[in-house]
Coordinates of C-alpha atoms in Angstrom, one line a residue:
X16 CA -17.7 13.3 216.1
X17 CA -16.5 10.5 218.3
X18 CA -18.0 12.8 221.5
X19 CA -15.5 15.4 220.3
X20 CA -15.8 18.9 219.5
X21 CA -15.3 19.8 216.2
X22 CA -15.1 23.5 217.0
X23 CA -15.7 25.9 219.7
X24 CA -17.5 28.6 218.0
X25 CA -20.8 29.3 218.8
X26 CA -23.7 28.8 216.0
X27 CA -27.1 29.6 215.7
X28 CA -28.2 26.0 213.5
X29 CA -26.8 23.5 212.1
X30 CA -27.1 20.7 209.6
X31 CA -25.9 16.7 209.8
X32 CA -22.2 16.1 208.8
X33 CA -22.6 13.9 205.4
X34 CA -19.9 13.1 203.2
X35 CA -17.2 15.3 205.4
X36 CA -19.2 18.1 205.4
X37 CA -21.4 19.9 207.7
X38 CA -23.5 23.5 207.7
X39 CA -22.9 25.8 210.7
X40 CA -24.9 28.7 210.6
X41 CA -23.5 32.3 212.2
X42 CA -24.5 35.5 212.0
X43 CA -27.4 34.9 209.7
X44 CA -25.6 33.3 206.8
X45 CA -24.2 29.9 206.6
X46 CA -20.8 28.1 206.5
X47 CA -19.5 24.5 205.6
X48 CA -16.9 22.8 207.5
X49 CA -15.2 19.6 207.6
X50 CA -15.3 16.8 210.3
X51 CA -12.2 18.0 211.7
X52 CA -13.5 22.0 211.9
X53 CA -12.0 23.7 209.1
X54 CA -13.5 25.7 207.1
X55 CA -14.9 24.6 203.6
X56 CA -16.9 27.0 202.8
X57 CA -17.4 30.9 204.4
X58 CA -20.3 32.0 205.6
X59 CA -21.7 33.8 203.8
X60 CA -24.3 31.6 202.0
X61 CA -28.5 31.5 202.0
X62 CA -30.3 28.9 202.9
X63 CA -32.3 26.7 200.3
X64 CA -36.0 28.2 199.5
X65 CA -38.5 27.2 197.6
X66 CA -41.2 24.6 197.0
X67 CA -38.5 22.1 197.5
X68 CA -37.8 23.1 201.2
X69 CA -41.4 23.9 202.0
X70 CA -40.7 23.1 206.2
X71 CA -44.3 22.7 207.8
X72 CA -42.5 22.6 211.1
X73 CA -40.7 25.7 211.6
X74 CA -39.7 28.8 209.8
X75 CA -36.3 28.0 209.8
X76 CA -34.7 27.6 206.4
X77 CA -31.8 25.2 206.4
X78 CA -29.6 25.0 203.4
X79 CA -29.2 21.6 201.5
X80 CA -26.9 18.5 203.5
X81 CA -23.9 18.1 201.4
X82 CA -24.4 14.8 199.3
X83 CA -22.0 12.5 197.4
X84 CA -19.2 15.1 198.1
X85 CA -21.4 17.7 196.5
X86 CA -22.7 20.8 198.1
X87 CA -25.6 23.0 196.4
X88 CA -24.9 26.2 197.5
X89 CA -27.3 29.7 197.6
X90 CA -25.9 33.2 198.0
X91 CA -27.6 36.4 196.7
X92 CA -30.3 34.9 194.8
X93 CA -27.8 32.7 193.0
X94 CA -27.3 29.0 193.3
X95 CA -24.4 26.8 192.5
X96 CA -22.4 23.8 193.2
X97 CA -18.9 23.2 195.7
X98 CA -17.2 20.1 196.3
X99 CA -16.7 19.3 199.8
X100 CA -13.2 20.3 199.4
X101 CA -14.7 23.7 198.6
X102 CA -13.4 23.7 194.4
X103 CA -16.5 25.1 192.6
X104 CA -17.9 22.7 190.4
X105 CA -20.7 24.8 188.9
X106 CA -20.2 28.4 189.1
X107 CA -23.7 31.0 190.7
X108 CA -25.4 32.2 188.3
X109 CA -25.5 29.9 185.7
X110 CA -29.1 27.9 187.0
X111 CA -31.8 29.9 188.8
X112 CA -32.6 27.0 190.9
X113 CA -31.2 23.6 192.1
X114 CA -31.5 20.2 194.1
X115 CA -29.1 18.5 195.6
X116 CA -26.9 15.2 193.6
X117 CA -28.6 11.8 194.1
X118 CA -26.8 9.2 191.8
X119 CA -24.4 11.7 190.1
X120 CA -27.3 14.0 188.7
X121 CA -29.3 16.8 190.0
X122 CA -32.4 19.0 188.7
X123 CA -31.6 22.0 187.5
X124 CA -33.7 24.9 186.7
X125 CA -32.5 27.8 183.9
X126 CA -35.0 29.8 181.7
X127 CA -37.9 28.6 183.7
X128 CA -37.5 25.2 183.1
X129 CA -36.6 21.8 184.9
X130 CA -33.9 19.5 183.4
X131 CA -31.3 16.8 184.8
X132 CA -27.8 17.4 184.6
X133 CA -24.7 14.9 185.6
X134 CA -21.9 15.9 187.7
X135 CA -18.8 14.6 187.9
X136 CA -16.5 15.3 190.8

């Protein structure tokens, strides 16, 4: 930012910084920091498969960008949402798949099936 570093580890990818946020990966798993290079988030999270992500380019999967303060999260099989703060706002487990917020809603999958949910920060 500003032709600063933000931090001077050493990561393997990385993802745009959007609404404070920003996905380092390390060691195979990824991690969320702020614009100023703390931590948000550990790394320890998956990144985002699925038809959804489908990259013709590479075989790199990147986890979701961080959007409207509201980070869609995948660890173990198990999705769920963090603020940018790092405050869960949906806990894993509860859908089997996710998208990121756009206009305060995202889709949602559980039982198979598709729906819409708000969130609210």
């Amino acid at each position: 930012k500003d032709n600063k570093l933000i931090t001077n580890e050493v990561y393997t990818s990385v993802t745009d910084l959007v609404d404070n946020c920003v996905a380092f990966e390390k060691d195979g798993k990824w991690g969320y920091l702020n614009e100023k290079g703390e931590q948000i988030l550990p790394f320890q999270f998956d990144g985002a498969e699925g038809n959804i992500m489908e990259n013709t380019y590479s075989d790199k999967i990147y986890p979701f960008i961080c959007t409207e303060g509201i980070i869609a999260a995948f660890k173990d099989g198990q999705c769920g949402y963090y603020d940018n703060k790092g405050n869960v706002i949906v806990e894993m487990g509860v859908f089997e798949d996710i998208t990121p917020v756009k206009d305060g809603k995202a889709f949602v999958k559980k039982d198979g099936k598709w729906g819409i949910i708000k969130i609210n920060e």
